[in-house]
Amino acid sequence: MDAIRLALLREVLAGTEWPGAARRFAGSLRASVGTRGGGLLLVGTDAYEPWHLAAHLDDEAAWAGLPELSPTLVRHRIPHGPLPAHLSVGLRRLERAGRGETLLVVAPDAPGAGLLERVADARRGGVTVLALDHGHAELHALAHDALATPAEAGPDLDTLQHLVSAATTDPRLAAPRLRDRLARLTAHLTAPPPAPW
């Protein structure tokens, strides 16, 4: 989605909870991949592959110089024939996921018992789980953070994916740099003591 369409989308949704909710969720996503040092895995359901979100996150990561936001798309079915490495990652990748990695599950339909089991195993292995869906209770129980749009109201899941992917590179979401934190600590330590009562 280009910048003009995104600006129009934000204008249409201004005054609703959705731009702020997308920014909050994007902050969770960015903090998870930024501070833990692992990779970002992106998976959909058996019937839905979030390749569009993967492409947008990859573009945003490249434009912002944040390679940690570039996801690995995990696919339920890999077509036969020679494929580039980034298009041939199957569900078995979730079995190897571990501490420091983030798993973003996009589920416009029910995730299914097999996927939920893999997500639960990944979480037990130390993976941070995030969910973007229509409010599936079982998936939300596994997620560290979730953003849900009701199927019958609010923006559709594709719209929400655009808002989230664009918000991930918002400079206001950046964690403070070490130098900034040290400057604040120094200012605090060198400040005069408070005036006596």
CSV table of C-alpha atoms in Angstrom, one decimal, residues 13-189:
chain,number,residue,atom,x,y,z
A,13,LEU,CA,-10.2,5.5,10.6
A,14,ALA,CA,-9.4,8.7,12.5
A,15,GLY,CA,-11.4,9.0,15.7
A,16,THR,CA,-11.7,5.2,16.0
A,17,GLU,CA,-9.5,3.0,18.2
A,18,TRP,CA,-7.9,1.2,15.3
A,19,PRO,CA,-4.9,3.4,14.4
A,20,GLY,CA,-3.8,3.6,18.1
A,21,ALA,CA,-4.5,-0.2,18.6
A,22,ALA,CA,-2.4,-1.0,15.5
A,23,ARG,CA,0.4,1.3,16.7
A,24,ARG,CA,0.4,-0.4,20.1
A,25,PHE,CA,0.5,-3.8,18.6
A,26,ALA,CA,3.3,-2.8,16.2
A,27,GLY,CA,5.2,-1.5,19.2
A,28,SER,CA,4.9,-5.0,20.8
A,29,LEU,CA,6.1,-6.6,17.6
A,30,ARG,CA,9.0,-4.2,17.2
A,31,ALA,CA,10.0,-4.5,20.9
A,32,SER,CA,9.9,-8.3,20.7
A,33,VAL,CA,12.1,-8.6,17.7
A,34,GLY,CA,14.3,-5.7,18.6
A,35,THR,CA,15.2,-6.6,22.2
A,36,ARG,CA,15.4,-10.4,22.0
A,37,GLY,CA,17.7,-10.6,19.0
A,38,GLY,CA,15.9,-13.5,17.4
A,39,GLY,CA,14.1,-13.7,14.1
A,40,LEU,CA,10.5,-13.0,13.2
A,41,LEU,CA,8.4,-16.0,12.0
A,42,LEU,CA,5.1,-15.3,10.3
A,43,VAL,CA,2.5,-18.0,9.9
A,44,GLY,CA,-1.2,-18.1,8.8
A,45,THR,CA,-3.8,-20.8,9.0
A,46,ASP,CA,-4.2,-23.8,6.7
A,47,ALA,CA,-6.6,-21.8,4.5
A,48,TYR,CA,-4.8,-18.4,4.7
A,49,GLU,CA,-1.1,-17.6,3.9
A,50,PRO,CA,-0.1,-14.0,5.0
A,51,TRP,CA,2.3,-13.5,2.1
A,52,HIS,CA,1.0,-9.9,1.7
A,53,LEU,CA,1.9,-9.0,5.2
A,54,ALA,CA,5.3,-10.7,4.8
A,55,ALA,CA,6.0,-8.5,1.8
A,56,HIS,CA,4.9,-5.3,3.5
A,57,LEU,CA,7.0,-6.1,6.6
A,58,ASP,CA,10.0,-6.9,4.4
A,59,ASP,CA,9.6,-3.6,2.5
A,60,GLU,CA,9.2,-1.6,5.8
A,61,ALA,CA,12.3,-3.3,7.3
A,62,ALA,CA,14.4,-2.5,4.2
A,63,TRP,CA,13.2,1.2,4.0
A,64,ALA,CA,13.8,1.8,7.7
A,65,GLY,CA,17.0,-0.1,8.0
A,66,LEU,CA,15.6,-2.6,10.5
A,67,PRO,CA,16.4,-6.0,9.2
A,68,GLU,CA,15.1,-7.7,12.3
A,69,LEU,CA,11.6,-6.8,11.1
A,70,SER,CA,12.0,-8.8,7.9
A,71,PRO,CA,9.9,-12.0,8.5
A,72,THR,CA,10.4,-15.6,7.6
A,73,LEU,CA,7.1,-16.8,6.0
A,74,VAL,CA,6.2,-20.2,7.4
A,75,ARG,CA,4.0,-22.1,5.0
A,76,HIS,CA,1.5,-25.0,5.6
A,77,ARG,CA,2.1,-26.4,2.1
A,78,ILE,CA,5.2,-25.9,0.0
A,79,PRO,CA,4.7,-26.3,-3.7
A,80,HIS,CA,6.8,-28.9,-5.6
A,81,GLY,CA,9.7,-27.7,-7.7
A,82,PRO,CA,12.6,-25.4,-7.1
A,83,LEU,CA,11.8,-22.4,-4.9
A,84,PRO,CA,13.8,-19.6,-3.4
A,85,ALA,CA,14.8,-20.4,0.2
A,86,HIS,CA,12.5,-17.7,1.7
A,87,LEU,CA,9.5,-19.4,0.0
A,88,SER,CA,10.3,-23.0,1.1
A,89,VAL,CA,10.0,-22.8,4.9
A,90,GLY,CA,7.5,-25.3,6.2
A,91,LEU,CA,5.7,-25.8,9.5
A,92,ARG,CA,8.6,-27.9,10.9
A,93,ARG,CA,10.4,-24.6,11.3
A,94,LEU,CA,8.2,-23.9,14.3
A,95,GLU,CA,9.6,-27.0,16.0
A,96,ARG,CA,13.0,-25.5,15.9
A,97,ALA,CA,11.9,-22.0,17.1
A,98,GLY,CA,13.3,-21.0,20.5
A,99,ARG,CA,14.1,-18.3,22.9
A,100,GLY,CA,14.6,-14.9,21.4
A,101,GLU,CA,12.4,-15.6,18.4
A,102,THR,CA,9.0,-14.0,17.7
A,103,LEU,CA,6.1,-15.8,16.1
A,104,LEU,CA,3.3,-13.7,14.5
A,105,VAL,CA,0.2,-15.7,13.8
A,106,VAL,CA,-2.3,-14.2,11.3
A,107,ALA,CA,-5.7,-16.0,11.5
A,108,PRO,CA,-8.7,-14.7,9.7
A,109,ASP,CA,-10.3,-18.2,10.2
A,110,ALA,CA,-10.0,-20.7,13.0
A,111,PRO,CA,-6.3,-21.7,13.5
A,112,GLY,CA,-6.9,-25.4,13.8
A,113,ALA,CA,-5.7,-27.8,16.4
A,114,GLY,CA,-2.5,-28.7,14.6
A,115,LEU,CA,-1.3,-25.1,14.4
A,116,LEU,CA,-2.4,-24.3,17.9
A,117,GLU,CA,-0.4,-27.2,19.2
A,118,ARG,CA,2.7,-26.0,17.3
A,119,VAL,CA,2.2,-22.5,18.6
A,120,ALA,CA,1.9,-23.8,22.2
A,121,ASP,CA,5.1,-25.9,21.8
A,122,ALA,CA,6.9,-22.8,20.4
A,123,ARG,CA,5.8,-20.7,23.3
A,124,ARG,CA,7.0,-23.4,25.8
A,125,GLY,CA,10.3,-23.2,24.0
A,126,GLY,CA,10.6,-19.5,24.8
A,127,VAL,CA,9.1,-17.9,21.6
A,128,THR,CA,7.2,-14.7,22.0
A,129,VAL,CA,3.8,-15.3,20.4
A,130,LEU,CA,1.7,-12.5,18.8
A,131,ALA,CA,-1.7,-12.9,17.2
A,132,LEU,CA,-3.5,-10.8,14.6
A,133,ASP,CA,-7.0,-12.3,14.1
A,134,HIS,CA,-10.8,-12.1,14.5
A,135,GLY,CA,-10.6,-12.9,18.2
A,136,HIS,CA,-10.0,-16.7,18.5
A,137,ALA,CA,-10.0,-17.4,22.2
A,138,GLU,CA,-7.6,-20.4,22.1
A,139,LEU,CA,-5.0,-18.4,20.1
A,140,HIS,CA,-5.3,-15.4,22.4
A,141,ALA,CA,-4.7,-17.7,25.4
A,142,LEU,CA,-1.3,-18.6,23.9
A,143,ALA,CA,-0.4,-15.1,22.7
A,144,HIS,CA,1.7,-12.7,24.7
A,145,ASP,CA,-0.1,-9.9,22.8
A,146,ALA,CA,-3.0,-9.9,20.3
A,147,LEU,CA,-4.9,-7.6,18.1
A,148,ALA,CA,-8.3,-8.7,17.0
A,149,THR,CA,-10.9,-7.1,14.8
A,150,PRO,CA,-14.4,-8.5,15.0
A,151,ALA,CA,-15.4,-10.2,11.8
A,152,GLU,CA,-18.7,-8.3,11.7
A,153,ALA,CA,-17.5,-4.9,12.7
A,154,GLY,CA,-14.4,-2.7,12.5
A,155,PRO,CA,-11.8,-2.8,9.7
A,156,ASP,CA,-11.1,-6.1,7.9
A,157,LEU,CA,-8.0,-8.0,8.7
A,158,ASP,CA,-6.2,-6.9,5.5
A,159,THR,CA,-6.7,-3.3,6.5
A,160,LEU,CA,-5.4,-4.0,10.0
A,161,GLN,CA,-2.3,-5.7,8.5
A,162,HIS,CA,-1.6,-2.6,6.5
A,163,LEU,CA,-1.9,-0.4,9.6
A,164,VAL,CA,0.4,-2.7,11.7
A,165,SER,CA,3.1,-3.1,9.0
A,166,ALA,CA,3.3,0.7,8.4
A,167,ALA,CA,3.4,1.4,12.2
A,168,THR,CA,6.3,-1.0,12.9
A,169,THR,CA,8.8,1.5,11.5
A,170,ASP,CA,7.3,4.5,13.4
A,171,PRO,CA,10.3,6.3,14.9
A,172,ARG,CA,8.3,6.9,18.2
A,173,LEU,CA,8.3,3.1,18.7
A,174,ALA,CA,12.1,2.8,18.8
A,175,ALA,CA,13.6,1.7,22.1
A,176,PRO,CA,15.9,4.4,23.6
A,177,ARG,CA,19.5,4.0,22.6
A,178,LEU,CA,22.1,3.2,25.2
A,179,ARG,CA,23.6,6.7,24.9
A,180,ASP,CA,20.1,8.3,25.6
A,181,ARG,CA,19.6,6.1,28.6
A,182,LEU,CA,23.0,6.9,30.0
A,183,ALA,CA,22.4,10.6,29.5
A,184,ARG,CA,19.1,10.4,31.4
A,185,LEU,CA,20.8,8.4,34.2
A,186,THR,CA,23.7,10.9,34.4
A,187,ALA,CA,21.3,13.8,34.6
A,188,HIS,CA,19.4,12.1,37.4
A,189,LEU,CA,22.5,11.3,39.3
